[in-house]
Short mmCIF file of C-alpha atoms and ligand atoms in Angstrom, two decimals:
data_model
loop_
_atom_site.label_atom_id
_atom_site.label_comp_id
_atom_site.label_asym_id
_atom_site.label_seq_id
_atom_site.Cartn_x
_atom_site.Cartn_y
_atom_site.Cartn_z
CA MET V 1 -0.14 -0.17 -0.04
CA ALA V 2 1.12 3.56 -0.66
CA ILE V 3 -0.01 7.50 -0.18
CA ARG V 4 -1.05 8.85 -3.02
CA GLN V 5 -0.75 12.55 -3.34
CA MET V 6 -4.16 14.67 -2.68
CA VAL V 7 -5.54 16.77 -5.13
CA LEU V 8 -6.35 20.03 -3.62
CA GLU V 9 -8.96 22.71 -4.23
CA GLY V 10 -7.82 24.84 -7.05
CA ASN V 11 -6.99 22.11 -9.57
CA GLU V 12 -9.77 21.62 -12.24
CA LEU V 13 -9.76 17.60 -11.93
CA LEU V 14 -11.91 18.08 -8.95
CA ARG V 15 -14.48 19.35 -11.48
CA LYS V 16 -14.28 16.58 -13.80
CA LYS V 17 -16.45 13.81 -14.68
CA SER V 18 -15.37 10.63 -13.16
CA ARG V 19 -15.27 7.56 -15.93
CA GLU V 20 -16.98 4.25 -14.96
CA VAL V 21 -14.81 1.07 -13.89
CA THR V 22 -14.86 -1.12 -16.24
CA ALA V 23 -11.53 -3.45 -15.47
CA PHE V 24 -12.02 -5.29 -12.21
CA ASP V 25 -8.40 -6.15 -11.64
CA GLU V 26 -5.06 -6.12 -9.75
CA LYS V 27 -4.76 -2.45 -10.41
CA LEU V 28 -7.93 -1.56 -8.95
CA GLY V 29 -7.52 -3.68 -5.87
CA ILE V 30 -4.17 -1.43 -5.28
CA LEU V 31 -5.56 1.72 -6.06
CA LEU V 32 -8.59 1.26 -3.60
CA ASP V 33 -5.93 0.00 -0.95
CA ASP V 34 -4.23 3.16 -1.72
CA MET V 35 -6.79 5.30 -1.51
CA ALA V 36 -7.72 3.73 2.13
CA GLU V 37 -4.51 4.03 3.37
CA THR V 38 -4.48 8.08 2.26
CA MET V 39 -7.33 8.54 3.61
CA ALA V 40 -6.79 6.74 6.88
CA LYS V 41 -3.66 8.62 7.55
CA GLN V 42 -5.68 12.40 6.91
CA GLN V 43 -8.14 11.48 9.38
CA GLY V 44 -11.06 11.59 6.79
CA VAL V 45 -14.23 9.33 6.32
CA GLY V 46 -14.58 9.16 3.04
CA LEU V 47 -12.47 9.83 -0.27
CA ALA V 48 -13.27 9.20 -3.98
CA GLY V 49 -10.69 8.28 -6.83
CA VAL V 50 -10.50 11.93 -8.43
CA GLN V 51 -9.00 13.15 -4.95
CA VAL V 52 -5.85 11.58 -5.69
CA GLY V 53 -6.06 12.34 -9.28
CA ILE V 54 -8.00 9.14 -10.81
CA LEU V 55 -10.82 9.83 -12.50
CA ARG V 56 -12.31 6.69 -12.09
CA ARG V 57 -15.99 5.93 -10.20
CA VAL V 58 -14.43 4.45 -7.17
CA VAL V 59 -14.67 5.93 -3.53
CA VAL V 60 -13.51 4.45 -0.25
CA ILE V 61 -15.51 5.20 3.12
CA ASP V 62 -14.80 4.58 6.81
CA ILE V 63 -16.67 6.64 9.33
CA GLY V 64 -15.43 3.94 12.21
CA GLU V 65 -17.21 0.76 11.26
CA GLY V 66 -14.96 -0.62 8.79
CA ARG V 67 -14.12 -0.03 5.04
CA ILE V 68 -16.86 0.37 2.27
CA GLU V 69 -15.67 0.28 -1.12
CA LEU V 70 -18.01 1.41 -4.00
CA ILE V 71 -17.54 0.99 -7.45
CA ASN V 72 -19.46 3.13 -9.97
CA PRO V 73 -21.92 3.72 -7.20
CA VAL V 74 -25.17 5.20 -8.07
CA ILE V 75 -28.08 6.25 -5.01
CA VAL V 76 -31.11 4.60 -5.85
CA LYS V 77 -33.12 5.72 -2.54
CA THR V 78 -33.22 8.79 -0.35
CA SER V 79 -34.91 9.83 2.49
CA GLY V 80 -35.76 12.17 5.18
CA LYS V 81 -33.20 15.42 5.92
CA GLN V 82 -30.31 16.28 7.83
CA MET V 83 -28.51 19.64 8.41
CA ASP V 84 -24.72 19.37 9.56
CA SER V 85 -21.36 20.68 9.21
CA GLU V 86 -18.95 18.88 6.34
CA GLY V 87 -15.63 19.38 5.18
CA CYS V 88 -13.26 17.30 2.70
CA LEU V 89 -9.95 16.57 2.54
CA SER V 90 -9.07 18.47 -0.57
CA PHE V 91 -10.02 21.68 1.25
CA PRO V 92 -8.10 21.39 4.46
CA GLY V 93 -9.76 23.53 7.10
CA GLN V 94 -13.34 24.58 5.17
CA TYR V 95 -16.34 23.78 6.88
CA GLY V 96 -19.78 24.27 5.93
CA MET V 97 -23.34 23.42 6.73
CA VAL V 98 -24.86 21.15 4.08
CA GLU V 99 -28.24 19.35 3.83
CA ARG V 100 -28.65 15.92 2.80
CA PRO V 101 -31.11 13.02 2.90
CA ASN V 102 -30.81 11.20 6.29
CA GLN V 103 -31.09 7.88 4.88
CA VAL V 104 -29.55 6.94 1.34
CA THR V 105 -29.39 3.48 -0.16
CA VAL V 106 -26.92 2.84 -2.73
CA ARG V 107 -26.08 0.43 -5.29
CA ALA V 108 -22.59 -0.21 -6.42
CA GLN V 109 -20.34 -2.82 -7.36
CA ASN V 110 -17.50 -4.13 -5.26
CA ARG V 111 -13.71 -4.82 -5.99
CA HIS V 112 -14.52 -8.02 -8.09
CA GLY V 113 -17.38 -6.57 -9.85
CA GLU V 114 -20.21 -8.04 -7.84
CA PHE V 115 -23.59 -5.66 -7.44
CA PHE V 116 -24.69 -5.16 -3.88
CA GLU V 117 -26.90 -2.36 -2.24
CA ILE V 118 -26.33 -0.63 1.22
CA THR V 119 -28.22 1.75 3.42
CA GLY V 120 -26.81 4.61 5.40
CA VAL V 121 -28.11 6.67 7.98
CA GLY V 122 -26.72 10.38 9.45
CA LEU V 123 -23.21 10.47 8.98
CA LEU V 124 -23.02 7.21 6.63
CA ALA V 125 -25.83 8.81 4.32
CA ARG V 126 -23.74 12.15 4.32
CA ALA V 127 -20.67 10.68 3.32
CA PHE V 128 -22.38 8.48 0.48
CA CYS V 129 -23.69 11.73 -1.31
CA HIS V 130 -20.27 13.30 -0.63
CA GLU V 131 -18.27 11.03 -2.35
CA ILE V 132 -20.67 10.58 -5.00
CA ASP V 133 -21.13 14.33 -5.74
CA HIS V 134 -17.25 13.88 -6.54
CA LEU V 135 -17.26 11.48 -9.09
CA ASP V 136 -19.86 14.05 -11.09
CA GLY V 137 -17.52 17.10 -10.15
CA ILE V 138 -19.55 18.25 -7.85
CA VAL V 139 -17.96 19.47 -4.14
CA PHE V 140 -19.73 20.43 -1.00
CA LYS V 141 -18.59 23.76 -1.10
CA ASP V 142 -21.29 24.16 -4.27
CA ARG V 143 -24.29 22.88 -1.93
CA ALA V 144 -23.32 24.61 1.19
CA SER V 145 -26.01 26.82 2.86
CA GLU V 146 -23.22 28.37 4.87
CA MET V 147 -19.38 28.47 4.98
CA LEU V 148 -18.55 28.27 8.74
CA GLU V 149 -15.70 30.27 9.89
CA PRO V 150 -12.08 28.76 9.90
CA GLU V 151 -10.56 26.51 13.05
CA PRO V 152 -8.51 28.94 15.15
CA GLN V 153 -4.58 27.93 14.38
CA LYS V 154 -2.77 26.61 16.80
CA PRO V 155 -0.53 28.77 19.02
CA ARG V 156 2.95 29.41 17.40
CA LYS V 157 4.56 28.23 20.76
CA LYS V 158 8.15 27.98 19.01
CA LEU V 159 7.56 31.46 17.85
CA ALA V 160 6.44 32.95 21.17
CA VAL V 161 9.08 31.30 23.64
CA ARG V 162 11.92 32.60 21.15
CA LEU V 163 9.98 36.10 21.47
CA LYS V 164 10.39 35.85 25.50
CA ARG V 165 13.63 34.98 25.34
CA LYS V 166 14.74 38.18 23.63
CA GLU V 167 13.36 40.55 26.21
NI1 LIG U 201 -14.59 15.53 -0.10
#
């Protein structure tokens, strides 16, 4: 497994539509493993292929209940509403309020090409919507009703110590 380089805000790749996966081969498995490792390192709960520069319809999600891999995912059913803050590994430190369905059912393929359905509620439903949006070039800021203040930066302790000594 390997950490892949992240595609960040400003990169036009984030606006592109990803293509369907047609080859369920070893290369796909490596991509999925790398995506999971890259996501875990950044403490993210979801990652789409485009975010590591691969314009294929692949998503990895882990909200703390185990890894979910979605290949060619399609939302087939939604219900309810939820409003909460949302961020994205491609937009470090930025958060916005985004309304999403509270329950979402996705039909997708696994890494072997087998079809399955999965239903998520709450955060998992939100992750499904956020990541599948990425596959169509949509980012959370497009859907945010309001952006939140950036998180306060950590105090620059080293600099403060150095200034004190000078006095
Ligand atoms: Ni994202």
